[in-house]
Each structure stands twice: as C-alpha cells, then as structure tokens.
Amino acid sequence: MEKELIVGEVLKPQGIRGELKIKPFTDSPEDFKAFKRVFLDGTEYKVLSVRTDGSAVYLGLRGVVDRNAAELLRAKQVVIPREEAPEPPDGSYYIADLLGAEIVTEKGTLLGTLKEIRVAATDIYTLEKDGKEILFPAASGVIIEIDAEGKKITVNEKRYFEVAVL
C-alpha cells in the first residue's frame, strides 16, 4: 500500500490572502475538513481553514500568507499521509491501492497491468500490456471482483471486449 495519497491539485490562488482553490480527488470535497495537515512539493502545511462550494475546496494554509505565495503552489499535488486518510467505505478503494494490479479474465487470462484510472461518471481504466495502452470503462458488468491487497482485478471477458478500446 502507498504511504501517501494524492487528494487534490492546486488550481489557482483564491483572493489576496493566500487561499488556494483545490480540485479534489476525493469522493466528496467535504473530506478535506478532516485534514489537519497537507503536503505540497514535500513541504508540510498546517490547514488553517477549509471551505467547499460543491466541486472545489478552498484551503487556507499556515505560511501561505498572500496571493504571491499561493501562486507559487499552482498545479502542485495535495498529498496526505496514508495513516491520516479515512478508511474507504466497503466496496470502495483508493486508486493508489489499485494501480499496478493485474487485470485478468474470469478464466485467468492476463489482459495487462492497471496503469491509470481516470475518474469520471464511469471511471476509465487504462491498462498496459506489451507496451500498448488499452482503455475500458468500469461499466456495469465489466468488473467482477477487485482484490486490492492481492493487486488483482477480475473482469468479465465478453463484456470487457465489448467496451475496451484496443
């Protein structure tokens, strides 16, 4: 398991007092209210304030006192230590825990290794095999089982080949 989790990305400064507008990578922007500290570029920042507007998070961080300081953090990833992350609900997983998993059919045929998950209404999985990338949506009936600890995702072969972009 990863020791750190990327929970968002700094979009831009917000206002003149150093507040940052964050694109959250969590299930809910409200999750940020539980974070006491975050890391940007390896530097720890104490969280002073958090507010949300439904799709974005606005963070006030100790040491980021004005717009100029906030501008230097534009496009940086917001990271938290794994032990400070809330446990995902049953049936949910952190993307970091799935990356590198083998994608196999129910018959055991190896299709590739999970390289990336693009979060969307229906998540798009990118797998890699023999230097080629294959994309497929995690649509209904495609994924049969996820074993995050064993790094193995089992898919329905027929459904997979109906939706995969080869």
PDB file of C-alpha atoms in Angstrom:
ATOM      1  CA  MET A   1       0.000   0.000   0.000  1.00  0.00           C
ATOM      2  CA  GLU A   2       1.073   3.543  -0.708  1.00  0.00           C
ATOM      3  CA  LYS A   3       2.356   5.585   2.255  1.00  0.00           C
ATOM      4  CA  GLU A   4       0.891   8.795   0.829  1.00  0.00           C
ATOM      5  CA  LEU A   5      -2.307   9.618  -1.017  1.00  0.00           C
ATOM      6  CA  ILE A   6      -2.798  12.394  -3.559  1.00  0.00           C
ATOM      7  CA  VAL A   7      -6.081  14.027  -2.576  1.00  0.00           C
ATOM      8  CA  GLY A   8      -6.169  17.026  -4.888  1.00  0.00           C
ATOM      9  CA  GLU A   9      -4.412  19.546  -7.071  1.00  0.00           C
ATOM     10  CA  VAL A  10      -3.972  23.283  -6.601  1.00  0.00           C
ATOM     11  CA  LEU A  11      -5.864  25.065  -9.374  1.00  0.00           C
ATOM     12  CA  LYS A  12      -5.070  28.689  -8.518  1.00  0.00           C
ATOM     13  CA  PRO A  13      -4.865  31.297  -5.771  1.00  0.00           C
ATOM     14  CA  GLN A  14      -8.219  32.477  -4.471  1.00  0.00           C
ATOM     15  CA  GLY A  15      -8.333  36.076  -3.340  1.00  0.00           C
ATOM     16  CA  ILE A  16      -5.465  38.123  -1.897  1.00  0.00           C
ATOM     17  CA  ARG A  17      -4.942  36.383   1.469  1.00  0.00           C
ATOM     18  CA  GLY A  18      -3.201  33.215   0.227  1.00  0.00           C
ATOM     19  CA  GLU A  19      -6.202  30.916  -0.009  1.00  0.00           C
ATOM     20  CA  LEU A  20      -5.860  28.093  -2.566  1.00  0.00           C
ATOM     21  CA  LYS A  21      -8.557  26.721  -4.850  1.00  0.00           C
ATOM     22  CA  ILE A  22      -8.174  22.916  -4.957  1.00  0.00           C
ATOM     23  CA  LYS A  23      -9.568  20.347  -7.368  1.00  0.00           C
ATOM     24  CA  PRO A  24     -10.388  17.455  -5.011  1.00  0.00           C
ATOM     25  CA  PHE A  25      -9.634  13.843  -5.975  1.00  0.00           C
ATOM     26  CA  THR A  26     -11.732  12.532  -3.086  1.00  0.00           C
ATOM     27  CA  ASP A  27     -15.285  11.202  -3.263  1.00  0.00           C
ATOM     28  CA  SER A  28     -16.505  14.373  -1.584  1.00  0.00           C
ATOM     29  CA  PRO A  29     -14.901  17.803  -1.179  1.00  0.00           C
ATOM     30  CA  GLU A  30     -16.150  17.657   2.423  1.00  0.00           C
ATOM     31  CA  ASP A  31     -13.440  15.022   3.127  1.00  0.00           C
ATOM     32  CA  PHE A  32     -10.909  17.876   3.294  1.00  0.00           C
ATOM     33  CA  LYS A  33     -12.477  19.105   6.542  1.00  0.00           C
ATOM     34  CA  ALA A  34     -10.864  16.133   8.334  1.00  0.00           C
ATOM     35  CA  PHE A  35      -7.310  17.005   7.232  1.00  0.00           C
ATOM     36  CA  LYS A  36      -5.134  18.733   9.833  1.00  0.00           C
ATOM     37  CA  ARG A  37      -2.085  18.977   7.545  1.00  0.00           C
ATOM     38  CA  VAL A  38      -1.253  18.528   3.891  1.00  0.00           C
ATOM     39  CA  PHE A  39       1.958  18.303   1.894  1.00  0.00           C
ATOM     40  CA  LEU A  40       2.724  20.229  -1.286  1.00  0.00           C
ATOM     41  CA  ASP A  41       6.019  19.505  -3.034  1.00  0.00           C
ATOM     42  CA  GLY A  42       7.220  17.673   0.082  1.00  0.00           C
ATOM     43  CA  THR A  43       6.604  20.656   2.368  1.00  0.00           C
ATOM     44  CA  GLU A  44       4.181  20.233   5.259  1.00  0.00           C
ATOM     45  CA  TYR A  45       1.475  22.870   5.758  1.00  0.00           C
ATOM     46  CA  LYS A  46      -0.939  23.088   8.674  1.00  0.00           C
ATOM     47  CA  VAL A  47      -4.524  23.505   7.473  1.00  0.00           C
ATOM     48  CA  LEU A  48      -5.999  26.697   8.940  1.00  0.00           C
ATOM     49  CA  SER A  49      -9.300  26.834   7.073  1.00  0.00           C
ATOM     50  CA  VAL A  50     -11.390  24.715   4.712  1.00  0.00           C
ATOM     51  CA  ARG A  51     -14.484  25.648   2.783  1.00  0.00           C
ATOM     52  CA  THR A  52     -16.196  23.975  -0.159  1.00  0.00           C
ATOM     53  CA  ASP A  53     -18.589  25.002  -2.899  1.00  0.00           C
ATOM     54  CA  GLY A  54     -19.704  21.616  -4.128  1.00  0.00           C
ATOM     55  CA  SER A  55     -16.967  20.912  -6.676  1.00  0.00           C
ATOM     56  CA  ALA A  56     -13.932  22.752  -5.290  1.00  0.00           C
ATOM     57  CA  VAL A  57     -12.143  23.109  -1.979  1.00  0.00           C
ATOM     58  CA  TYR A  58     -10.628  26.338  -0.685  1.00  0.00           C
ATOM     59  CA  LEU A  59      -7.725  25.868   1.715  1.00  0.00           C
ATOM     60  CA  GLY A  60      -6.029  28.354   3.982  1.00  0.00           C
ATOM     61  CA  LEU A  61      -2.583  27.083   4.936  1.00  0.00           C
ATOM     62  CA  ARG A  62      -0.086  28.287   7.531  1.00  0.00           C
ATOM     63  CA  GLY A  63       2.801  30.022   5.777  1.00  0.00           C
ATOM     64  CA  VAL A  64       0.828  30.910   2.639  1.00  0.00           C
ATOM     65  CA  VAL A  65       0.013  34.485   3.565  1.00  0.00           C
ATOM     66  CA  ASP A  66      -0.730  36.229   0.284  1.00  0.00           C
ATOM     67  CA  ARG A  67      -1.602  35.742  -3.358  1.00  0.00           C
ATOM     68  CA  ASN A  68       2.076  35.709  -4.409  1.00  0.00           C
ATOM     69  CA  ALA A  69       2.871  32.816  -2.040  1.00  0.00           C
ATOM     70  CA  ALA A  70      -0.246  30.972  -3.230  1.00  0.00           C
ATOM     71  CA  GLU A  71       0.719  31.484  -6.882  1.00  0.00           C
ATOM     72  CA  LEU A  72       3.942  29.527  -6.293  1.00  0.00           C
ATOM     73  CA  LEU A  73       1.825  26.474  -5.400  1.00  0.00           C
ATOM     74  CA  ARG A  74      -0.265  26.478  -8.592  1.00  0.00           C
ATOM     75  CA  ALA A  75      -0.564  22.972 -10.160  1.00  0.00           C
ATOM     76  CA  LYS A  76       1.032  21.248  -7.136  1.00  0.00           C
ATOM     77  CA  GLN A  77      -0.435  17.994  -5.879  1.00  0.00           C
ATOM     78  CA  VAL A  78      -2.025  17.971  -2.428  1.00  0.00           C
ATOM     79  CA  VAL A  79      -0.795  14.917  -0.512  1.00  0.00           C
ATOM     80  CA  ILE A  80      -1.692  13.459   2.885  1.00  0.00           C
ATOM     81  CA  PRO A  81      -0.074  10.627   4.852  1.00  0.00           C
ATOM     82  CA  ARG A  82      -1.954   7.345   4.379  1.00  0.00           C
ATOM     83  CA  GLU A  83      -2.473   6.854   8.117  1.00  0.00           C
ATOM     84  CA  GLU A  84      -4.409  10.143   8.265  1.00  0.00           C
ATOM     85  CA  ALA A  85      -6.787   9.186   5.457  1.00  0.00           C
ATOM     86  CA  PRO A  86     -10.265   7.947   6.332  1.00  0.00           C
ATOM     87  CA  GLU A  87     -10.939   4.298   5.565  1.00  0.00           C
ATOM     88  CA  PRO A  88     -12.885   3.957   2.317  1.00  0.00           C
ATOM     89  CA  PRO A  89     -16.405   2.512   2.640  1.00  0.00           C
ATOM     90  CA  ASP A  90     -16.888  -1.191   1.929  1.00  0.00           C
ATOM     91  CA  GLY A  91     -16.624  -1.865  -1.784  1.00  0.00           C
ATOM     92  CA  SER A  92     -14.588   1.305  -2.355  1.00  0.00           C
ATOM     93  CA  TYR A  93     -10.836   1.578  -2.780  1.00  0.00           C
ATOM     94  CA  TYR A  94      -8.183   4.232  -3.058  1.00  0.00           C
ATOM     95  CA  ILE A  95      -6.940   4.485  -6.651  1.00  0.00           C
ATOM     96  CA  ALA A  96      -3.366   4.299  -5.356  1.00  0.00           C
ATOM     97  CA  ASP A  97      -4.109   0.826  -3.982  1.00  0.00           C
ATOM     98  CA  LEU A  98      -5.287  -0.460  -7.366  1.00  0.00           C
ATOM     99  CA  LEU A  99      -2.522   0.903  -9.602  1.00  0.00           C
ATOM    100  CA  GLY A 100      -0.198  -1.876 -10.715  1.00  0.00           C
ATOM    101  CA  ALA A 101      -2.890  -4.538 -10.296  1.00  0.00           C
ATOM    102  CA  GLU A 102      -3.127  -7.346 -12.828  1.00  0.00           C
ATOM    103  CA  ILE A 103      -6.277  -7.283 -14.940  1.00  0.00           C
ATOM    104  CA  VAL A 104      -7.410 -10.857 -15.640  1.00  0.00           C
ATOM    105  CA  THR A 105     -10.473 -12.533 -17.120  1.00  0.00           C
ATOM    106  CA  GLU A 106     -12.606 -14.888 -15.072  1.00  0.00           C
ATOM    107  CA  LYS A 107     -10.708 -17.720 -16.824  1.00  0.00           C
ATOM    108  CA  GLY A 108      -7.394 -16.343 -15.577  1.00  0.00           C
ATOM    109  CA  THR A 109      -6.120 -14.855 -18.869  1.00  0.00           C
ATOM    110  CA  LEU A 110      -3.837 -11.873 -18.175  1.00  0.00           C
ATOM    111  CA  LEU A 111      -5.041  -8.777 -20.047  1.00  0.00           C
ATOM    112  CA  GLY A 112      -2.476  -6.328 -18.651  1.00  0.00           C
ATOM    113  CA  THR A 113      -1.495  -4.189 -15.674  1.00  0.00           C
ATOM    114  CA  LEU A 114      -3.553  -1.259 -14.418  1.00  0.00           C
ATOM    115  CA  LYS A 115      -1.645   1.938 -15.157  1.00  0.00           C
ATOM    116  CA  GLU A 116      -4.192   4.709 -14.552  1.00  0.00           C
ATOM    117  CA  ILE A 117      -7.781   5.366 -13.514  1.00  0.00           C
ATOM    118  CA  ARG A 118      -9.484   8.469 -14.867  1.00  0.00           C
ATOM    119  CA  VAL A 119     -12.277   9.491 -12.564  1.00  0.00           C
ATOM    120  CA  ALA A 120     -15.499  10.226 -14.441  1.00  0.00           C
ATOM    121  CA  ALA A 121     -19.196   9.346 -14.239  1.00  0.00           C
ATOM    122  CA  THR A 122     -17.984   5.882 -15.238  1.00  0.00           C
ATOM    123  CA  ASP A 123     -14.308   5.544 -14.362  1.00  0.00           C
ATOM    124  CA  ILE A 124     -11.961   4.819 -17.264  1.00  0.00           C
ATOM    125  CA  TYR A 125      -9.254   2.241 -16.566  1.00  0.00           C
ATOM    126  CA  THR A 126      -6.029   2.290 -18.571  1.00  0.00           C
ATOM    127  CA  LEU A 127      -4.100  -0.927 -18.664  1.00  0.00           C
ATOM    128  CA  GLU A 128      -0.766  -1.671 -20.241  1.00  0.00           C
ATOM    129  CA  LYS A 129       0.355  -4.858 -21.965  1.00  0.00           C
ATOM    130  CA  ASP A 130       3.431  -5.291 -24.156  1.00  0.00           C
ATOM    131  CA  GLY A 131       3.936  -1.523 -24.329  1.00  0.00           C
ATOM    132  CA  LYS A 132       0.362  -0.884 -25.565  1.00  0.00           C
ATOM    133  CA  GLU A 133      -2.313   1.015 -23.684  1.00  0.00           C
ATOM    134  CA  ILE A 134      -5.876  -0.275 -23.607  1.00  0.00           C
ATOM    135  CA  LEU A 135      -8.754   1.728 -22.161  1.00  0.00           C
ATOM    136  CA  PHE A 136     -12.010   0.389 -20.827  1.00  0.00           C
ATOM    137  CA  PRO A 137     -14.814   1.872 -18.756  1.00  0.00           C
ATOM    138  CA  ALA A 138     -15.679   0.314 -15.422  1.00  0.00           C
ATOM    139  CA  ALA A 139     -19.217  -0.046 -16.780  1.00  0.00           C
ATOM    140  CA  SER A 140     -21.854  -2.318 -15.353  1.00  0.00           C
ATOM    141  CA  GLY A 141     -20.914  -5.976 -15.668  1.00  0.00           C
ATOM    142  CA  VAL A 142     -17.284  -5.414 -16.697  1.00  0.00           C
ATOM    143  CA  ILE A 143     -15.548  -5.751 -13.329  1.00  0.00           C
ATOM    144  CA  ILE A 144     -16.399  -8.935 -11.461  1.00  0.00           C
ATOM    145  CA  GLU A 145     -14.071  -8.690  -8.474  1.00  0.00           C
ATOM    146  CA  ILE A 146     -11.410  -6.399  -7.044  1.00  0.00           C
ATOM    147  CA  ASP A 147      -8.721  -7.775  -4.739  1.00  0.00           C
ATOM    148  CA  ALA A 148      -6.862  -4.608  -3.689  1.00  0.00           C
ATOM    149  CA  GLU A 149      -4.485  -6.417  -1.321  1.00  0.00           C
ATOM    150  CA  GLY A 150      -3.684  -9.119  -3.893  1.00  0.00           C
ATOM    151  CA  LYS A 151      -3.388  -6.469  -6.659  1.00  0.00           C
ATOM    152  CA  LYS A 152      -5.776  -8.354  -8.956  1.00  0.00           C
ATOM    153  CA  ILE A 153      -8.895  -7.177 -10.816  1.00  0.00           C
ATOM    154  CA  THR A 154     -11.078  -9.798 -12.469  1.00  0.00           C
ATOM    155  CA  VAL A 155     -13.221  -8.777 -15.454  1.00  0.00           C
ATOM    156  CA  ASN A 156     -15.940 -10.454 -17.487  1.00  0.00           C
ATOM    157  CA  GLU A 157     -14.136 -11.359 -20.720  1.00  0.00           C
ATOM    158  CA  LYS A 158     -17.139 -10.973 -23.039  1.00  0.00           C
ATOM    159  CA  ARG A 159     -18.195  -7.620 -21.565  1.00  0.00           C
ATOM    160  CA  TYR A 160     -14.578  -6.369 -21.458  1.00  0.00           C
ATOM    161  CA  PHE A 161     -14.048  -6.936 -25.188  1.00  0.00           C
ATOM    162  CA  GLU A 162     -17.387  -5.220 -25.938  1.00  0.00           C
ATOM    163  CA  VAL A 163     -16.298  -1.972 -24.264  1.00  0.00           C
ATOM    164  CA  ALA A 164     -12.481  -1.919 -24.448  1.00  0.00           C
ATOM    165  CA  VAL A 165     -10.707   0.491 -26.782  1.00  0.00           C
ATOM    166  CA  LEU A 166      -7.877  -1.612 -28.162  1.00  0.00           C
TER     167      LEU A 166
END
